Amino acid sequence: MLQLLEQTWFRLEAYLQDGGVVMLPLVLVSLLMWVLIMDRIFFFRRLYRKTMSARSAWEHIQQQRMPDPGEYRGIVSLLVADFLENRSGDRMLDRFILDERVQHINRRMKDYLALIGVLAAIAPLLGLLGTVTGMIATFDVLSVFGTGNAKAMAGGISEALITTQTGLLVAIPGLYMKGFLDRRADNLIQRVKTVGYYLRRHL
Amino acid sequence: MKRTPRWLTGALMLFLLNLPAAQAAAQDMREAQIQARETRKALIDRAAEEQRAAEQAAARSREKIGQDRTVLKKALAELEARHKTLDQEVGRLSAEMERLTAEEKDLTQRLAESDGMVRELVGVIRVNAKDLLALIEQNLKSAMIDHDVAFLASIAEQARFPGMADIRRMIALLFETIQASGEVSIQSGTITDRTGLQAEADILTIGNFTAAYRIEDEAGFLTYAPASRNLYALSRLPSGRMQRQLDDYMDGSSDAVPMDVSRGGALRQLTHELSLWQQIPKGGIIVWPILAILAVGIVIVIERVVFLWRKHLDGDRLMNGIAARVVEQKWDLCHQLCEAARGKPIARVVAAGLNCRKMAREEMENALQEAILREIPPMERFLSTLGMLAAIAPLLGLLGTVTGMIDTFHVITQHGTGDPRMMSGGISEALVTTMLGLTVAIPIMLAHTLLNRSVDNRIGQMEEKAVALVNIVHKNREKRKV
């Protein structure tokens, strides 16, 4: 097992070395992107599950009862708790306060998503950069040794191909996850807004 | 033989003498006849005498001839006998000669055969000697081990016929070389260092592939020059990581060491490697606008980061403070709080809201909205420029690619594709500009996104705080009414 791990590490190191300078930023971009993606996934998951229906939200507000964190943990219960803390008692004013709270919650929803998107977009550009540096290395060899020395050219070519491959490997799942998280965020925003309108009507 | 002409002459003379006598017979026939009778008698006497002498001589010579004949017969017999023996001898000798000729032919053939074999063998040995010589000369170990190769050279140059002793020496040398090429060793020796001077160094040789040296704190690779049988330090040091690996390996603290299995090819490439800064001038004129974009981008990013950092304020804390004071109706304190954070957009918006606290809700909201809109342009300043720069940089790179390719094709139309070195100028221009365009675009793009996001975040925060302020003020107003 340990040997297998060591072998994998060795191979990975060789792969990174073959890719040249561009591999370091690529790996950093990939790591940062996946840390953010994981963070967002858990964040949304917490808000997604054990959510409250609009009706029970209204019941809680009517009874001035804080949602039980064991029973409800979703984004709607967050809104209800927030609203109950800030409400004034006046009907008209409560409506505005409700709007404010909805806005406050939704503002946080899209955090980091743009950054994830731009990291995913940068990865293929870095891959392209690696391609170009690889080709430069290849042509440097060509200008020194001529076309005869295919072995010397292989280093630059493998650099070009490995970075492109890695860039795409980072970008494709990244873009998919960006889309997934965007949908999830939109969904949550929609849900909060819907509940907001429902409560507004009943207040 | 001699006798016959003598009497014939006598007769002839007789006849001749008779002729004139007959002619003169007209006058004195008798006298003449007497005289002629006397003369004839004298002549007959003389002839008889001469005949006798001649007969005697003939008898003598006959006797002599008889003697001679016997002698000659004897000699003939002798000679015939000799001839016979000689004939026999000749027969014997010619048989012998025939035998010997056959033998000679056989031997010549055998000689030719063995001569061919020997020549072939010598040829093989010469080829091997040449190979071995090349092997030893190319082997970088020869820089440290002094093999005696003079005899190999003389064999290879056909100046010496290889004997068994030479072959044995060759075998021994070959085995020695094979063994040396499998060894990894560290020893001290003399090398030519990077400044071109002779220096003492620790030399690490890994088989006959790679040699490395260490002088004090400098570690690097060596190349071997077969002509001078000397080790030269590469003009450029390897990367720091490789140097550390070499150092560790020579100290025995590591098992891994970089080596060049291509026997110098990779190391030569190492010396030709260019750094980023050396590549930039190869990109032609388009490099300069890209670098200008980089400079402008950096200036904008720094300006924006400083600007936004200075305008940053914890809105939640401010609102909590305001809320507490609004409940206590201490408007002056609220103003003071905003004044303390003077210059920050959120504080300015809140201050604007506090100024029109007595207005109706809608009007107050309008006033706040106006204050927010006033704050937005300075925050968003230069950001669109930054986005544009991020978009332009790769386009310029692409432009450089195209101009580089145009250059390349110009070269091709003029000189053909024969020499790739001719084309490499345009190609390197194309590649360097693309690389530079991307290198500039990527960080600017990242910075643009982050800054944009941060500004959006601040605007959202301002809007939220504005609504919160309106709500706080009105909540308080309702309470007082009640």
Short mmCIF file of C-alpha atoms in Angstrom, two decimals, chain B residues 30 37 57 70 154 164 184 189 192 201 210 289 294 298 346 353 404 418:
data_model
loop_
_atom_site.label_atom_id
_atom_site.label_comp_id
_atom_site.label_asym_id
_atom_site.label_seq_id
_atom_site.Cartn_x
_atom_site.Cartn_y
_atom_site.Cartn_z
CA ARG B 30 109.09 -35.96 -135.09
CA ARG B 37 107.37 -39.23 -125.81
CA ALA B 57 98.95 -41.55 -98.17
CA THR B 70 86.97 -47.67 -83.63
CA SER B 154 49.36 1.13 -34.39
CA MET B 164 48.47 -13.17 -29.74
CA VAL B 184 29.95 5.07 -9.86
CA GLY B 189 40.96 15.27 -10.10
CA THR B 192 38.70 22.91 -16.48
CA ALA B 201 37.62 19.29 -7.84
CA THR B 210 27.52 11.63 -16.68
CA PRO B 289 2.61 47.02 -26.22
CA LEU B 294 1.26 44.71 -18.09
CA ILE B 298 -0.17 46.56 -12.48
CA ILE B 346 -20.73 53.30 3.81
CA GLY B 353 -29.58 58.79 5.45
CA GLY B 404 5.65 35.88 -36.69
CA GLY B 418 15.60 23.30 -45.99
#
